[in-house]
């Protein structure tokens, strides 16, 4: 997921979900949980950046029937 073009939000959310499942296991070590947490926070930041970019590209339909950027 390092390439911005290849980054898919759906895949990132699935990965975050998997990370949560791992973090919820009782036998995970502190070191492993910290590494997963750091990776998850990095992924979450990338998700937020992608969502921000998409929001900037969303168009709004006005009452006159024209499109304008938000």
PDB file of C-alpha atoms in Angstrom:
ATOM      1  CA  UNK A   1       0.000   0.000   0.000  1.00  0.00           C
ATOM      2  CA  UNK A   2       2.943   2.300  -0.348  1.00  0.00           C
ATOM      3  CA  UNK A   3       1.911   3.662  -3.752  1.00  0.00           C
ATOM      4  CA  UNK A   4      -0.858   6.282  -3.493  1.00  0.00           C
ATOM      5  CA  UNK A   5      -2.476   5.056  -6.737  1.00  0.00           C
ATOM      6  CA  UNK A   6      -2.625   1.496  -5.411  1.00  0.00           C
ATOM      7  CA  UNK A   7      -4.012   2.535  -2.021  1.00  0.00           C
ATOM      8  CA  UNK A   8      -7.565   1.286  -1.531  1.00  0.00           C
ATOM      9  CA  UNK A   9      -9.599   2.423   1.463  1.00  0.00           C
ATOM     10  CA  UNK A  10     -11.556  -0.828   1.561  1.00  0.00           C
ATOM     11  CA  UNK A  11      -8.350  -2.852   1.824  1.00  0.00           C
ATOM     12  CA  UNK A  12      -6.987  -0.509   4.480  1.00  0.00           C
ATOM     13  CA  UNK A  13     -10.150  -0.848   6.556  1.00  0.00           C
ATOM     14  CA  UNK A  14      -9.952  -4.644   6.264  1.00  0.00           C
ATOM     15  CA  UNK A  15      -6.315  -4.537   7.410  1.00  0.00           C
ATOM     16  CA  UNK A  16      -7.244  -2.293  10.356  1.00  0.00           C
ATOM     17  CA  UNK A  17      -9.999  -4.757  11.268  1.00  0.00           C
ATOM     18  CA  UNK A  18      -7.503  -7.628  11.214  1.00  0.00           C
ATOM     19  CA  UNK A  19      -5.146  -5.615  13.403  1.00  0.00           C
ATOM     20  CA  UNK A  20      -7.909  -5.056  15.948  1.00  0.00           C
ATOM     21  CA  UNK A  21      -8.609  -8.783  16.053  1.00  0.00           C
ATOM     22  CA  UNK A  22      -4.925  -9.464  16.739  1.00  0.00           C
ATOM     23  CA  UNK A  23      -4.750  -6.774  19.415  1.00  0.00           C
ATOM     24  CA  UNK A  24      -7.755  -8.323  21.168  1.00  0.00           C
ATOM     25  CA  UNK A  25      -6.068 -11.719  21.564  1.00  0.00           C
ATOM     26  CA  UNK A  26      -5.068 -12.312  25.171  1.00  0.00           C
ATOM     27  CA  UNK A  27      -1.674 -13.883  24.415  1.00  0.00           C
ATOM     28  CA  UNK A  28      -0.181 -11.018  22.397  1.00  0.00           C
ATOM     29  CA  UNK A  29       3.067  -9.595  23.725  1.00  0.00           C
ATOM     30  CA  UNK A  30       3.423  -5.953  24.656  1.00  0.00           C
ATOM     31  CA  UNK A  31       6.103  -5.442  22.005  1.00  0.00           C
ATOM     32  CA  UNK A  32       3.977  -7.025  19.280  1.00  0.00           C
ATOM     33  CA  UNK A  33       0.896  -5.042  20.270  1.00  0.00           C
ATOM     34  CA  UNK A  34       2.897  -1.808  20.187  1.00  0.00           C
ATOM     35  CA  UNK A  35       4.237  -2.560  16.685  1.00  0.00           C
ATOM     36  CA  UNK A  36       0.730  -3.367  15.426  1.00  0.00           C
ATOM     37  CA  UNK A  37      -0.590  -0.199  17.066  1.00  0.00           C
ATOM     38  CA  UNK A  38       2.088   1.938  15.343  1.00  0.00           C
ATOM     39  CA  UNK A  39       1.368   0.306  11.980  1.00  0.00           C
ATOM     40  CA  UNK A  40      -2.366   0.833  12.508  1.00  0.00           C
ATOM     41  CA  UNK A  41      -1.933   4.507  13.343  1.00  0.00           C
ATOM     42  CA  UNK A  42       0.160   5.017  10.197  1.00  0.00           C
ATOM     43  CA  UNK A  43      -2.494   3.270   8.130  1.00  0.00           C
ATOM     44  CA  UNK A  44      -5.252   5.293   9.766  1.00  0.00           C
ATOM     45  CA  UNK A  45      -3.403   8.530   8.968  1.00  0.00           C
ATOM     46  CA  UNK A  46      -3.133   7.466   5.328  1.00  0.00           C
ATOM     47  CA  UNK A  47      -6.864   6.662   5.302  1.00  0.00           C
ATOM     48  CA  UNK A  48      -7.678  10.118   6.676  1.00  0.00           C
ATOM     49  CA  UNK A  49      -5.468  11.784   4.055  1.00  0.00           C
ATOM     50  CA  UNK A  50      -7.162   9.809   1.278  1.00  0.00           C
ATOM     51  CA  UNK A  51     -10.632  10.667   2.567  1.00  0.00           C
ATOM     52  CA  UNK A  52      -9.652  14.348   2.749  1.00  0.00           C
ATOM     53  CA  UNK A  53      -8.484  14.241  -0.877  1.00  0.00           C
ATOM     54  CA  UNK A  54     -11.730  12.590  -1.984  1.00  0.00           C
ATOM     55  CA  UNK A  55     -13.834  15.127  -0.082  1.00  0.00           C
ATOM     56  CA  UNK A  56     -12.061  17.962  -1.871  1.00  0.00           C
ATOM     57  CA  UNK A  57     -12.990  16.420  -5.222  1.00  0.00           C
ATOM     58  CA  UNK A  58     -16.654  15.859  -4.399  1.00  0.00           C
ATOM     59  CA  UNK A  59     -18.984  18.033  -6.398  1.00  0.00           C
ATOM     60  CA  UNK A  60     -22.216  19.565  -5.156  1.00  0.00           C
ATOM     61  CA  UNK A  61     -25.263  19.919  -7.387  1.00  0.00           C
ATOM     62  CA  UNK A  62     -26.740  23.399  -6.969  1.00  0.00           C
ATOM     63  CA  UNK A  63     -30.421  24.339  -7.206  1.00  0.00           C
ATOM     64  CA  UNK A  64     -29.756  25.644 -10.710  1.00  0.00           C
ATOM     65  CA  UNK A  65     -28.541  22.219 -11.808  1.00  0.00           C
ATOM     66  CA  UNK A  66     -24.890  23.168 -12.053  1.00  0.00           C
ATOM     67  CA  UNK A  67     -21.997  21.457 -10.349  1.00  0.00           C
ATOM     68  CA  UNK A  68     -19.604  23.206  -7.997  1.00  0.00           C
ATOM     69  CA  UNK A  69     -16.760  21.915  -5.897  1.00  0.00           C
ATOM     70  CA  UNK A  70     -17.154  21.797  -2.147  1.00  0.00           C
TER      71      UNK A  70
END
